[in-house]
Structure formats: structure tokens, C-alpha cells
PDB file of C-alpha atoms and ligand atoms in Angstrom:
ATOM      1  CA  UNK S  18      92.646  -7.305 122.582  1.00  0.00           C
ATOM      2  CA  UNK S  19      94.527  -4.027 121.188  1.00  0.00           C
ATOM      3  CA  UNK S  20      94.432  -5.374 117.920  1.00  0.00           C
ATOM      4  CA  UNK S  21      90.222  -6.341 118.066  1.00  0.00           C
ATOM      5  CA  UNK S  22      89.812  -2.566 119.351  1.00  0.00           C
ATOM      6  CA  UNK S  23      91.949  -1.151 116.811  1.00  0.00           C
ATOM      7  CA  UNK S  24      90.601  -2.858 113.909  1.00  0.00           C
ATOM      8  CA  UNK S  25      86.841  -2.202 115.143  1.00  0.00           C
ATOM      9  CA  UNK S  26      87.737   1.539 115.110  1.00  0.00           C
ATOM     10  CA  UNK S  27      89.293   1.154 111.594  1.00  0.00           C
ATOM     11  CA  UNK S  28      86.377  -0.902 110.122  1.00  0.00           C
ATOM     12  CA  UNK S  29      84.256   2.577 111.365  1.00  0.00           C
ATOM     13  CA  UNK S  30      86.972   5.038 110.027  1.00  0.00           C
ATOM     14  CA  UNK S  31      87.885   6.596 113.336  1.00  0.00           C
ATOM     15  CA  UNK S  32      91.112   7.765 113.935  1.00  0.00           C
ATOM     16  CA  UNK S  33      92.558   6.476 117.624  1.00  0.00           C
ATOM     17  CA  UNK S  34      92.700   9.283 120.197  1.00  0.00           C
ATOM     18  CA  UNK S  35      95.535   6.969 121.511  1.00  0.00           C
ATOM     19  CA  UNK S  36      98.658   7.912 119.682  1.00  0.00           C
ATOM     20  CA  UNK S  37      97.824  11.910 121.256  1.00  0.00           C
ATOM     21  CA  UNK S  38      97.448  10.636 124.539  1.00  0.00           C
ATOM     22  CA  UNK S  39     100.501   7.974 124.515  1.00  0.00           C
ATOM     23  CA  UNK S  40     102.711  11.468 123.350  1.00  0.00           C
ATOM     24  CA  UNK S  41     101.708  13.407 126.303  1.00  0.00           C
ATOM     25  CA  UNK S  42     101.064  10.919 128.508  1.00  0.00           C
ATOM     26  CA  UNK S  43     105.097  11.451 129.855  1.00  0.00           C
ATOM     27  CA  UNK S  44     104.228  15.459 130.508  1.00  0.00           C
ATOM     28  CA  UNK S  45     100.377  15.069 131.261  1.00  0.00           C
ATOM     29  CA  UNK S  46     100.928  16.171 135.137  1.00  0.00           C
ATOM     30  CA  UNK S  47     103.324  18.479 134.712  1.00  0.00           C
ATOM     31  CA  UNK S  48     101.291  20.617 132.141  1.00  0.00           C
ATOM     32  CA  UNK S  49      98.544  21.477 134.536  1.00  0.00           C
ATOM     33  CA  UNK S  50     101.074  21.185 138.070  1.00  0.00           C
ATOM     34  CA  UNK S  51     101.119  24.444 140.145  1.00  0.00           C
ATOM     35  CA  UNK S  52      98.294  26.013 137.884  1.00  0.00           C
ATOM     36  CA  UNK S  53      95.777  27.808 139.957  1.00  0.00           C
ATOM     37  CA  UNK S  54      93.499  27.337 137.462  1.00  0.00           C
ATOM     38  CA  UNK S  55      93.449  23.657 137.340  1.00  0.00           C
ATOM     39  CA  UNK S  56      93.154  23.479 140.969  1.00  0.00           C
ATOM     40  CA  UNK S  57      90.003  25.325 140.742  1.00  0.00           C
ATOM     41  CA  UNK S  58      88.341  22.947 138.115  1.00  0.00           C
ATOM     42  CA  UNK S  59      89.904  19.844 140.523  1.00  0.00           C
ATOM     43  CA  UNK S  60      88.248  21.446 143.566  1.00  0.00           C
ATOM     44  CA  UNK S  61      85.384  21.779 141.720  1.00  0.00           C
ATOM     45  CA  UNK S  62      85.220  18.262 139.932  1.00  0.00           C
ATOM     46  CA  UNK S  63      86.184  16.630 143.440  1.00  0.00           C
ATOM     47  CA  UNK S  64      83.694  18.410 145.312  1.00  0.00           C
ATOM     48  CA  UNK S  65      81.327  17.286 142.706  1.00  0.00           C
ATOM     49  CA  UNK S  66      82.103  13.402 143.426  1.00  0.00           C
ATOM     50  CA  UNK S  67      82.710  13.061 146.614  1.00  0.00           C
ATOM     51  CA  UNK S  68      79.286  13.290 147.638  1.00  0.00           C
ATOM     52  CA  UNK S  69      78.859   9.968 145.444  1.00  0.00           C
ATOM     53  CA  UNK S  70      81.391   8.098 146.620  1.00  0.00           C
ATOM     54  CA  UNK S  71      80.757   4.203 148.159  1.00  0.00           C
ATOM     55  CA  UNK S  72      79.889   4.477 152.056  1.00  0.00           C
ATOM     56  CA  UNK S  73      81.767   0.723 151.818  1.00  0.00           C
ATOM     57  CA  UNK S  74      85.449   0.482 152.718  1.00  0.00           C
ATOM     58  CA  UNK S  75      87.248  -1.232 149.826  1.00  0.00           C
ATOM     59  CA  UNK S  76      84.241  -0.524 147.320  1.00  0.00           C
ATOM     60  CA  UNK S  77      85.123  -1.416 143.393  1.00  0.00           C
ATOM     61  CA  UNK S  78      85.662   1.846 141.563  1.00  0.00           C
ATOM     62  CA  UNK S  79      86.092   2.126 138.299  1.00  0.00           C
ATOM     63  CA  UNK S  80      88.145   4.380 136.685  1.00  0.00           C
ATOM     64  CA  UNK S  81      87.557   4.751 132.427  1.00  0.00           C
ATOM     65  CA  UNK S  82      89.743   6.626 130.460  1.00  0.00           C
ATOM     66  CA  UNK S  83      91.653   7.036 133.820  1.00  0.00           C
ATOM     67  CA  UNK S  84      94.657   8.946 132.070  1.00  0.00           C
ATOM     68  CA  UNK S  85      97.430   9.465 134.607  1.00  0.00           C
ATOM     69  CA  UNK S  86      95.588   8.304 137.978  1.00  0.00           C
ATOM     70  CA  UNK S  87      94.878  11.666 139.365  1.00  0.00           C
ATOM     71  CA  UNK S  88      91.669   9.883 140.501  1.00  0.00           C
ATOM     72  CA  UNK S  89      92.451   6.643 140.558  1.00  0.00           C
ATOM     73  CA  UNK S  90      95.711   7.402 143.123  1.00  0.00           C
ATOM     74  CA  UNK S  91      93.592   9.604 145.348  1.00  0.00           C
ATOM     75  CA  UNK S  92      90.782   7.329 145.611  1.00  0.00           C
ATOM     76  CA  UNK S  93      93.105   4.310 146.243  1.00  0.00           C
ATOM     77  CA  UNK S  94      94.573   6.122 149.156  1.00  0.00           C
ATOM     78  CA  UNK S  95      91.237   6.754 150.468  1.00  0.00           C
ATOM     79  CA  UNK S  96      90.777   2.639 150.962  1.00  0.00           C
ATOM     80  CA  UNK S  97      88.883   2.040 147.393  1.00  0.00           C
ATOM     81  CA  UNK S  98      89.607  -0.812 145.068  1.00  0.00           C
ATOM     82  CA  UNK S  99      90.542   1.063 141.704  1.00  0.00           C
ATOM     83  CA  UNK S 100      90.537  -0.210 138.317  1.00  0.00           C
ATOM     84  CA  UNK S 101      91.977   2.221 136.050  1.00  0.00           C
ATOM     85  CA  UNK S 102      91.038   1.663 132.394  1.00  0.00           C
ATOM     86  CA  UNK S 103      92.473   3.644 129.487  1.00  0.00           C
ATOM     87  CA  UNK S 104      93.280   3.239 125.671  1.00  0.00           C
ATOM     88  CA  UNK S 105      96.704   4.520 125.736  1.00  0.00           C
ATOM     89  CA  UNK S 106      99.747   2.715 127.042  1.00  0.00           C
ATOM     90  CA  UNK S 107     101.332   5.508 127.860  1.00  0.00           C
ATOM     91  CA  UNK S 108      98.920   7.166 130.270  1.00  0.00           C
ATOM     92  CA  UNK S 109      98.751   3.709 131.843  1.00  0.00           C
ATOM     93  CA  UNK S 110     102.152   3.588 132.185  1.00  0.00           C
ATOM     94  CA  UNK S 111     102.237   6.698 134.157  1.00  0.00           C
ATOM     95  CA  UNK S 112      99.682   6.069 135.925  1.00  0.00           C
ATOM     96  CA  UNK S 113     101.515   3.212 137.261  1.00  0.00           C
ATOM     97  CA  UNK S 114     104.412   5.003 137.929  1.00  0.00           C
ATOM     98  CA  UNK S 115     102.522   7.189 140.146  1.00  0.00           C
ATOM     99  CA  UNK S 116     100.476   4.925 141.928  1.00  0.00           C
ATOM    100  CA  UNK S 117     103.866   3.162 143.151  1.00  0.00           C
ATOM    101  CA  UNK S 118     105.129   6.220 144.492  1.00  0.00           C
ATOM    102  CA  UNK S 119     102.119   6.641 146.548  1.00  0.00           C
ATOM    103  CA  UNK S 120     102.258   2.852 147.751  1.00  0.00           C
ATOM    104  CA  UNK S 121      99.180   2.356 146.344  1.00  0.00           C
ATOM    105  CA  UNK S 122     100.005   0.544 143.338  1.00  0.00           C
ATOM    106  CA  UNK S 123      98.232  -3.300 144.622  1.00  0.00           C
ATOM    107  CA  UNK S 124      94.858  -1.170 144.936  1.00  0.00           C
ATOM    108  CA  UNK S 125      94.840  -0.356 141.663  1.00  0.00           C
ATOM    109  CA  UNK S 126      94.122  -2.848 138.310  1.00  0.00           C
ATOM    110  CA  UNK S 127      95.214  -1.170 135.461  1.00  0.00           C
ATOM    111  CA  UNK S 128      93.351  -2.425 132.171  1.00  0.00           C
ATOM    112  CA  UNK S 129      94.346  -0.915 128.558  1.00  0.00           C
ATOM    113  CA  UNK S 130      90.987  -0.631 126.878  1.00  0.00           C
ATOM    114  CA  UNK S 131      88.270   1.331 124.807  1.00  0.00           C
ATOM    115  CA  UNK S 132      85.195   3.106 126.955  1.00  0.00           C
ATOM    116  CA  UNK S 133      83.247   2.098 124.220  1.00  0.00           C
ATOM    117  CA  UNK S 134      82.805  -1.032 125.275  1.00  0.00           C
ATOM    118  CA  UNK S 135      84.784  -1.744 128.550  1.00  0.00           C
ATOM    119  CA  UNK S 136      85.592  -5.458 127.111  1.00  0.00           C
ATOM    120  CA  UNK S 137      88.910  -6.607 129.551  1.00  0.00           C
ATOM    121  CA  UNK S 138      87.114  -4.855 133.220  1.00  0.00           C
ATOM    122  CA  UNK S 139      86.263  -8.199 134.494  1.00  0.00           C
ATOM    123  CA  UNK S 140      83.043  -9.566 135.359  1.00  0.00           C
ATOM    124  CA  UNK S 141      82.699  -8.230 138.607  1.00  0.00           C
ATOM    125  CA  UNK S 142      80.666  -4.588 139.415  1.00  0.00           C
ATOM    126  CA  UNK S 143      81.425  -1.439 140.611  1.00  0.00           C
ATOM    127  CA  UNK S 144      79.581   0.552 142.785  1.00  0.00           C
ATOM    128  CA  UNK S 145      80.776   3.975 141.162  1.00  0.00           C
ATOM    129  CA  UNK S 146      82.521   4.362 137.706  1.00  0.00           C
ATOM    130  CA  UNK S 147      84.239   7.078 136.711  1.00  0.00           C
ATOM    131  CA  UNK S 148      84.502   9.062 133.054  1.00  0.00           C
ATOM    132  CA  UNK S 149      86.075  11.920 134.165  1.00  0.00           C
ATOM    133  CA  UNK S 150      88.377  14.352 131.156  1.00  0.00           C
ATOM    134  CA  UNK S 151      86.472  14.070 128.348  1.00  0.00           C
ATOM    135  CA  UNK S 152      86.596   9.823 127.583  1.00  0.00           C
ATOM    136  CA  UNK S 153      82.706  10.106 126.341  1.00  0.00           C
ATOM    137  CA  UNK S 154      83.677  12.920 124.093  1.00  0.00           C
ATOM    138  CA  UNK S 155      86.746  11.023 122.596  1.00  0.00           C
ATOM    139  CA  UNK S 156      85.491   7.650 122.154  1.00  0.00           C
ATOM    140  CA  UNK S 157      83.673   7.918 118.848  1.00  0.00           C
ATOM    141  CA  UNK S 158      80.687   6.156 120.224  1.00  0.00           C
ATOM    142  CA  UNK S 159      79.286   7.660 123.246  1.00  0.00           C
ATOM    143  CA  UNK S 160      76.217   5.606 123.195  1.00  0.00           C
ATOM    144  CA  UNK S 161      78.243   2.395 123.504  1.00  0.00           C
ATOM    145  CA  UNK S 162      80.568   4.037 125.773  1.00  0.00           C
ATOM    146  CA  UNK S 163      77.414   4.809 128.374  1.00  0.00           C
ATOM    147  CA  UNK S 164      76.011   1.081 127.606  1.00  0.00           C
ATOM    148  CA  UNK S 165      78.941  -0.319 128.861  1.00  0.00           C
ATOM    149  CA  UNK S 166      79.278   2.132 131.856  1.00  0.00           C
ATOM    150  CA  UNK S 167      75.874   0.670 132.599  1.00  0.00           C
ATOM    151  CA  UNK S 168      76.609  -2.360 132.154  1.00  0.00           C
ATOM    152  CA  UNK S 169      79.470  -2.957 134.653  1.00  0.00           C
ATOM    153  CA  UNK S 170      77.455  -1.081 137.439  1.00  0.00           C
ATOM    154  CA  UNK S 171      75.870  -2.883 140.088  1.00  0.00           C
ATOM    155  CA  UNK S 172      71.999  -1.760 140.384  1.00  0.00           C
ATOM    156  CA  UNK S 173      71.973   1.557 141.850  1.00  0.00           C
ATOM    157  CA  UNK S 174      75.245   2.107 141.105  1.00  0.00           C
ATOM    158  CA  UNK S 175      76.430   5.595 140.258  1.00  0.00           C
ATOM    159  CA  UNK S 176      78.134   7.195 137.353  1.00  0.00           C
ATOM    160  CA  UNK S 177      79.852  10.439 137.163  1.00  0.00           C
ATOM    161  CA  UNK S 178      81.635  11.512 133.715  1.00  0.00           C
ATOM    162  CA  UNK S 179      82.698  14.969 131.954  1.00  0.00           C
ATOM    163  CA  UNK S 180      82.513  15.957 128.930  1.00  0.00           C
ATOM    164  CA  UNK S 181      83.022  18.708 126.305  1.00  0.00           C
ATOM    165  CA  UNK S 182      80.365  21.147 126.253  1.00  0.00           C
ATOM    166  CA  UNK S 183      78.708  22.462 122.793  1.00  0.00           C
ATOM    167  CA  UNK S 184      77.852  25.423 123.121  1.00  0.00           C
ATOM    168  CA  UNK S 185      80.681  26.455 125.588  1.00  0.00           C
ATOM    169  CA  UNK S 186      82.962  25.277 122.695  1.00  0.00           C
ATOM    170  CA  UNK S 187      81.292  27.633 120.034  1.00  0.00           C
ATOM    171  CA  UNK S 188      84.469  30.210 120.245  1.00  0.00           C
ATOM    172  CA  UNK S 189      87.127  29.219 119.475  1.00  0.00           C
ATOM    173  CA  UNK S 190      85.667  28.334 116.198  1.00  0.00           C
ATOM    174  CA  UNK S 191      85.048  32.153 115.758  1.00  0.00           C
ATOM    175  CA  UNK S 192      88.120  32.599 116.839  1.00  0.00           C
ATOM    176  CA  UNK S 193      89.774  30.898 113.805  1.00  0.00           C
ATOM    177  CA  UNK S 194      86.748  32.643 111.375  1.00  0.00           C
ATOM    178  CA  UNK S 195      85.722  29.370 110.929  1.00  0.00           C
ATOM    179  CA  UNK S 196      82.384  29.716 109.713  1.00  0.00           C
ATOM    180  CA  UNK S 197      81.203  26.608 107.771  1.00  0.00           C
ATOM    181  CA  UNK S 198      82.935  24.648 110.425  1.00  0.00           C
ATOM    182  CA  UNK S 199      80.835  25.903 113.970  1.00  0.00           C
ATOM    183  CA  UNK S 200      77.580  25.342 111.268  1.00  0.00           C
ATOM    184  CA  UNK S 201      78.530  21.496 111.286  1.00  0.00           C
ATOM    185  CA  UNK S 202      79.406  22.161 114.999  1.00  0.00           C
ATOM    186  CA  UNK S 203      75.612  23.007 116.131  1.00  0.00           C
ATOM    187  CA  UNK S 204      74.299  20.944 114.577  1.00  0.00           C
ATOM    188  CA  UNK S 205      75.745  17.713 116.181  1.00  0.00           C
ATOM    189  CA  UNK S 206      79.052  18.695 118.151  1.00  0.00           C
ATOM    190  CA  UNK S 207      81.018  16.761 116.085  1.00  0.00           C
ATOM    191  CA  UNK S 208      84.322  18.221 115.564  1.00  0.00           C
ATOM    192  CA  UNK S 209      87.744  16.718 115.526  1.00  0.00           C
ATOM    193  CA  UNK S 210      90.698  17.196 118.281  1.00  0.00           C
ATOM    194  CA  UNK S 211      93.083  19.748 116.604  1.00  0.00           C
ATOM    195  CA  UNK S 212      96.745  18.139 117.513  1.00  0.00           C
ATOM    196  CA  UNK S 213      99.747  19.874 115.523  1.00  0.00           C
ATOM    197  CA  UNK S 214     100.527  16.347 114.150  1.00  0.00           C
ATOM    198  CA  UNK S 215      97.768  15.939 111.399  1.00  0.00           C
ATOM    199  CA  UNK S 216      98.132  11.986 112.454  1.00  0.00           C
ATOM    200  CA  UNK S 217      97.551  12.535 116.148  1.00  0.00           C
ATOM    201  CA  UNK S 218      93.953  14.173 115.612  1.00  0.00           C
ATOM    202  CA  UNK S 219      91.050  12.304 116.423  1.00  0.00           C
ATOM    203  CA  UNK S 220      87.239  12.798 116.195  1.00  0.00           C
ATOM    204  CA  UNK S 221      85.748  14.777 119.199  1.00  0.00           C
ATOM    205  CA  UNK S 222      81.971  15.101 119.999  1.00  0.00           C
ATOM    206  CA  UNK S 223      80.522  18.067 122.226  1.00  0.00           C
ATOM    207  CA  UNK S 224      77.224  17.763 124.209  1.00  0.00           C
ATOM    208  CA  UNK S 225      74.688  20.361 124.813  1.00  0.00           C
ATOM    209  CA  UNK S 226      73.196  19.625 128.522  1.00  0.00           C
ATOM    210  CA  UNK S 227      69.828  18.373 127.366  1.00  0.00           C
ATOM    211  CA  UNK S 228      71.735  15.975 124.656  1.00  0.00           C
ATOM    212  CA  UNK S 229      73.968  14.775 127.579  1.00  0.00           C
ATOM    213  CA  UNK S 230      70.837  14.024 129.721  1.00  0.00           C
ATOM    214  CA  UNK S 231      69.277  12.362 127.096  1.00  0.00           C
ATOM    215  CA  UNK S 232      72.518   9.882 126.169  1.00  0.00           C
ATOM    216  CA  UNK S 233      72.799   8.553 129.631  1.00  0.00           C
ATOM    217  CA  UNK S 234      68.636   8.412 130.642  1.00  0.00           C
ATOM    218  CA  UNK S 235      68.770   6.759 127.362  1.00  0.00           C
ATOM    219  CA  UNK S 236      70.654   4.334 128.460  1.00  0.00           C
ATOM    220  CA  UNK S 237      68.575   3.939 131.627  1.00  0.00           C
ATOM    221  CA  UNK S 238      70.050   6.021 133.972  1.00  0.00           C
ATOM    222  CA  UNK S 239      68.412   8.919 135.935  1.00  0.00           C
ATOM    223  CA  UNK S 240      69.542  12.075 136.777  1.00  0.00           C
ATOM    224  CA  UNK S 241      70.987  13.168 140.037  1.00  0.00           C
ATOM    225  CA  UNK S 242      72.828  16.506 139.143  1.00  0.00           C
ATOM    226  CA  UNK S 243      74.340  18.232 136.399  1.00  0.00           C
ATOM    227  CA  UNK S 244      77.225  20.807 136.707  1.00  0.00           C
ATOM    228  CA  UNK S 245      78.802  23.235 134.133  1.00  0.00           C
ATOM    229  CA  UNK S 246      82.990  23.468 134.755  1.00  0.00           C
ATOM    230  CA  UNK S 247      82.974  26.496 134.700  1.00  0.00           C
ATOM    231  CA  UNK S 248      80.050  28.659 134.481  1.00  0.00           C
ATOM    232  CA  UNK S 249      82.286  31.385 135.006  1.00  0.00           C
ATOM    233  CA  UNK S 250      84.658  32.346 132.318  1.00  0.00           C
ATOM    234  CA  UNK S 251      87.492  31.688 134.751  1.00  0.00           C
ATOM    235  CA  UNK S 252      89.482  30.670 131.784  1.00  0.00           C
ATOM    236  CA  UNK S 253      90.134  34.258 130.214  1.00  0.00           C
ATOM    237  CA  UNK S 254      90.837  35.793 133.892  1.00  0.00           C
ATOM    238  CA  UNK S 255      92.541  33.300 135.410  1.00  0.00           C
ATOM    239  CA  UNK S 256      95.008  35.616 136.525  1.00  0.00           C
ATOM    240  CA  UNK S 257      92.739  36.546 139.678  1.00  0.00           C
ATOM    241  CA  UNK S 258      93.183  33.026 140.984  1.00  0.00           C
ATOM    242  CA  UNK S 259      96.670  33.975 141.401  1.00  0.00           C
ATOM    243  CA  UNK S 260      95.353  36.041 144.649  1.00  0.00           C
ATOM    244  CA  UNK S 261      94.202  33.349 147.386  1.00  0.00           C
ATOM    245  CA  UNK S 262      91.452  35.405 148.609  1.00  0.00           C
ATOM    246  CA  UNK S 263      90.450  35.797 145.261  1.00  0.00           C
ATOM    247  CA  UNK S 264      90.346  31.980 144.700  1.00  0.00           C
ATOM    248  CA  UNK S 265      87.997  31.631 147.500  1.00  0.00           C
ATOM    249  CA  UNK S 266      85.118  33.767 146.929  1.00  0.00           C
ATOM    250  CA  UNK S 267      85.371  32.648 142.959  1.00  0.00           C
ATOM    251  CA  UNK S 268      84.947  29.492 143.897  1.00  0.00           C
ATOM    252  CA  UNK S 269      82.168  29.931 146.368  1.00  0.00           C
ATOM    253  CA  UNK S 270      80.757  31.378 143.352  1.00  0.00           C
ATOM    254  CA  UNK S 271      80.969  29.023 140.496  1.00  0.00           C
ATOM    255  CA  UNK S 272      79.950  26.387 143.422  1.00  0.00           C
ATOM    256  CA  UNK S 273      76.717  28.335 144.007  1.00  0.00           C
ATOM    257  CA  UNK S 274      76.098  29.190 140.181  1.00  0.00           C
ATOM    258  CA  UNK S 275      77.070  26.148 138.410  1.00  0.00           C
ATOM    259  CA  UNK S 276      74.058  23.771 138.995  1.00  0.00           C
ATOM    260  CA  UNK S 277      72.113  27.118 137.133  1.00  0.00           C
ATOM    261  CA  UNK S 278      70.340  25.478 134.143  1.00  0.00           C
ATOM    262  CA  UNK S 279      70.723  29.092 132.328  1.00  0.00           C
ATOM    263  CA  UNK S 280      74.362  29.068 132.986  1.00  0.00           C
ATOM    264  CA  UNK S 281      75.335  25.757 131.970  1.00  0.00           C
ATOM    265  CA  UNK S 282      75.614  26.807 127.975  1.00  0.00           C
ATOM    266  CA  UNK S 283      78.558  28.847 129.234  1.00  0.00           C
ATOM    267  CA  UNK S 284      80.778  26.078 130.523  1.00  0.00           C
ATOM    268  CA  UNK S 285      83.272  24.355 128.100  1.00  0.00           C
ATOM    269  CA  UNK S 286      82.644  21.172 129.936  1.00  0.00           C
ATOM    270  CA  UNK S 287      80.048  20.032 131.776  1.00  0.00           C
ATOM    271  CA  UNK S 288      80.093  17.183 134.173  1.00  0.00           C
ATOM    272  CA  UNK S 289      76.878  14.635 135.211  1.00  0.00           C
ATOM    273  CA  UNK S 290      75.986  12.343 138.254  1.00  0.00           C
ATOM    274  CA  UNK S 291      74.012   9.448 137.322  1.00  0.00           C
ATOM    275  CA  UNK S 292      72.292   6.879 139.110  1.00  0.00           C
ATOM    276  CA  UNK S 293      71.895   3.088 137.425  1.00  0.00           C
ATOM    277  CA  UNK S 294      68.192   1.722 137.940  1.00  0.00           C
ATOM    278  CA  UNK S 295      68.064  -0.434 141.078  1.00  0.00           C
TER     279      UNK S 295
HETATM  280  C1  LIG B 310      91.954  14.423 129.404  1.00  0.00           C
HETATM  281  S1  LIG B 310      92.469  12.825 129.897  1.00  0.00           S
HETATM  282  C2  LIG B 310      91.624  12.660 131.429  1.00  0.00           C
HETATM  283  C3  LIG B 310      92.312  11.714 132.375  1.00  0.00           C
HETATM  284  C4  LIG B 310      91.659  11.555 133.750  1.00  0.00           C
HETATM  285  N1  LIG B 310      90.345  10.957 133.665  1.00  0.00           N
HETATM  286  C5  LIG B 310      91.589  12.869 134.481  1.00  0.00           C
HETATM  287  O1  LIG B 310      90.475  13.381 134.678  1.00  0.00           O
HETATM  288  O2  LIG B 310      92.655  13.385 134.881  1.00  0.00           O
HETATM  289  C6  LIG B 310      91.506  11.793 128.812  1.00  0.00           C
HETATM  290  C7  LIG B 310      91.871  10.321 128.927  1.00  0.00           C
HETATM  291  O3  LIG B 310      90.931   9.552 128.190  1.00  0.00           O
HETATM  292  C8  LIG B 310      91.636   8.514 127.547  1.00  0.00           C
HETATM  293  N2  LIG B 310      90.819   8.055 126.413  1.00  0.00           N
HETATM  294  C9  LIG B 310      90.556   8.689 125.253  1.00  0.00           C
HETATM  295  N3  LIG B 310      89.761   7.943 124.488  1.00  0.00           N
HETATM  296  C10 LIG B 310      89.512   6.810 125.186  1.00  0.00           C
HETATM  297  C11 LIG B 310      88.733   5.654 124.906  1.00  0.00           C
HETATM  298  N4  LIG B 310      88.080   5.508 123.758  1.00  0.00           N
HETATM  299  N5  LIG B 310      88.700   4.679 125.832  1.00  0.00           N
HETATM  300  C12 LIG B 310      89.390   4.802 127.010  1.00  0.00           C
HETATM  301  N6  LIG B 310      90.133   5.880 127.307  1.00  0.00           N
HETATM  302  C13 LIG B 310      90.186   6.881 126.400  1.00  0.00           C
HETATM  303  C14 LIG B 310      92.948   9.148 127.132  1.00  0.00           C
HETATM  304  O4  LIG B 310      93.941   8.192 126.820  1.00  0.00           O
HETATM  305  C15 LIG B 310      93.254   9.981 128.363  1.00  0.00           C
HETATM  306  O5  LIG B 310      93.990   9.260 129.283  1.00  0.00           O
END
């Protein structure tokens, strides 16, 4: 199976975000532990789910591109039936790891394959799948990768998935004085994950919010809301969040702003609930 997907990515010329993500995957959690800021976007991504979540005890969920479990754990505890799917062996790995520490691990099926695609998820549906952190934007295909989302949801099912936003990500290329490079940007978001390893990078695509509605209605979903994380630069003031009061009313705030079709532009990432036809 690892083999098929890798060769299917060579045959297209895509490097594999895996090798990254199997580096990291040991210090994922701790990177973003105890990080006021990351709290805030997990507060807000939660927040953002929950009200999508299966009213069944047990429900299948599917997690894709799953990473470390973050999800997957927290939804397991909550009486869900998880299956955590991922490219790279090492996030799996720790997301095993963790999901035995939380006793959770025989409510979980952990799968190692590519969101583009979903080939090794079983034949049975979920109610909800997940493609939360960016898996669209790092897949190289996003059009197969929402296919297949549709195609292991039962009818009606939901979807919910980030990923990177375009015009949100139009800095930092300024930032470097990259010029010729945010002119290829606009024009299709492609742009390529900028490891310190030349070998670990891998091809990234941005969405702007009408392009991201149009990839999953395309793919014969509708629309049921559409967030930008954050709409507030939170990012470059972070600092504030230090200050629990502070953290409050900024949240309340980018919770009443964020839905704000003007604002959404702003966010580096923005995140989509989608309904499956019935
Ligand atoms: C930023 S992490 C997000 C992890 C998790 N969903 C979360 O929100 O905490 C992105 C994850 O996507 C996975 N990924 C990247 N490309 C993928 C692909 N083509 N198929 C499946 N998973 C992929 C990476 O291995 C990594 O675990």
C-alpha cells in the first residue's frame, strides 16, 4: 500500500509531505503545549465542530491526516469510534502512543494512508470526517482528496476540514521580498512548504474562500458555514493572550467576527463545515 501511494505521487512529481511530518512527528505536541495562542485557535476550531458532531453514541468518525490524535483522542473519550488516517508513520506512531495513555487506544483504528484517495479506511461510512491542519492543502490533489472524503460519508454526512488560506498567506512572501514568487502565489496558491531540509519540502496549495467553496460544492457538498482562524491578527500580538481576561473578550471577538465574509481574506487558515447530499 505505501509503496502504490508513493509511486503514484512519484509518477506526478510530487514530493511526499511525509518525511517532514515523520521528523516532527516525536515533538509535534510539545511545540504548540502551554501556548496561549494555540489554545485560542483549538477553542476556536473545537467550538467550530462540536456543533457537528454525531447525536449517536459510538458514531464512526473519521479522522484524515489525523497527525498526533489531538482529535482523534478527545473524540474517542467522548464515546466515538475513531479512525485516524495519516501518511506519516511517525505521527501515527504518536498518535498511538497517546491514545494508550488515555485508555482509549481500542476506539481508535489507525490507518497509514494518502487523503487523496482514502484507499485502506474500510468499506464502512462515517457519519463525520475530519481534515483538520492543513491535509487538503498538503495532499497535492485536493480535488481527489474531497472525492474521497465524499465518498466514505454516509448520505448527509458531514465534513469539516482546514486549510491554508491565500490571501491570509500573501505576507510572508513580502516579507522575504519575494516578488515573482506571491505573483505565482495569486494566481493559484500554489506554493511549496519551506522546511530547512531542501528534501523535506513538499508542494503546498492555499485557498481563497470562494475557491474552497467551490472544491467541496464541486464535489457535491453544500455549505453549512465557513470560518476564518483567525480573523484577527492574533498571531503578531499574541502576547495579550498571556492575560486571561484578555483571552476572553478576544475570543468572544474572533467568535463573533470570524463567520464575516469581509474578514475571512485576513485569516491564514480558514476552516469549512460541509454537508454530503442525502
Ligand atoms: C498540521 S498536521 C495536523 C494534524 C491534526 N489533524 C491536527 O489538527 O492536530 C497535518 C497532518 O496531515 C498529515 N498529512 C499530510 N499530507 C497528508 C496526506 N496526503 N494524506 C494524509 N495525511 C497527510 C501529516 O502527516 C500531519 O499529520
Amino acid at each position: 500500500m505505501a509503496r502504490l501511494r508513493q509511486g503514484k505521487r512519484r509518477r506526478r512529481g510530487l514530493a511526499s509531505p511525509a518525511p517532514y511530518h515523520d521528523r516532527i512527528a516525536g515533538i509535534y505536541d510539545s511545540i504548540y503545549e502551554g501556548d496561549p495562542y494555540w489554545k485560542f485557535l483549538s477553542e476556536i476550531t473545537w467550538a467550530h465542530l462540536k456543533p457537528h458532531l454525531p447525536r449517536t453514541a459510538g458514531a464512526r468518525i473519521l479522522d484524515a491526516g489525523g497527525g498526533t490524535g489531538t482529535w482523534a483522542v478527545r473524540l474517542a473519550r467522548s464515546g466515538f469510534q475513531v479512525t485516524l488516517a495519516d501518511l506519516s508513520s511517525g505521527m501515527l506512531e504518536a498518535a498511538r502512543r497517546k491514545a494508550a495513555a488515555a485508555g482509549v487506544a481500542e476506539r481508535i483504528d489507525f490507518v497509514q494512508c494518502d487523503i487523496a484517495g482514502l484507499e485502506g479506511v474500510g468499506d464502512d461510512p462515517f457519519a463525520l470526517a475530519l481534515a483538520l491542519g492543513d491535509p487538503i492543502s498538503f495532499c497535492g490533489d485536493a480535488k481527489r482528496a474531497v472525492r474521497a472524503l465524499a465518498r466514505v460519508l454516509v448520505p448527509g454526512g458531514i465534513c469539516v476540514a482546514s486549510v491554508d488560506g491565500l490571501y491570509g498567506g500573501i505576507d510572508p512572501f513580502l516579507e522575504r521580498g519575494e516578488i515573482e514568487g506571491l505573483e505565482r502565489f495569486v494566481r493559484d496558491g500554489r506554493s511549496e512548504w519551506l522546511a530547512r531540509r531542501q528534501e523535506e519540502r513538499f508542494p503546498t496549495r492555499a485557498f481563497t474562500p470562494e475557491g474552497l467553496v467551490d472544491l467541496f460544492t464541486g464535489a457535491g457538498f453544500s455549505v453549512l458555514s465557513l470560518i476564518g482562524k483567525t480573523v484577527l491578527p492574533i498571531r503578531a500580538s499574541r502576547r495579550l493572550l498571556e492575560e486571561p481576561a484578555a483571552y476572553v473578550r478576544l475570543l468572544r471577538l474572533e467568535r463573533r467576527l470570524h463567520t464575516r465574509p469581509a474578514l475571512l481574506g485576513r485569516a491564514s487558515h480558514l476552516q469549512i463545515a460541509v454537508r454530503r447530499a442525502a
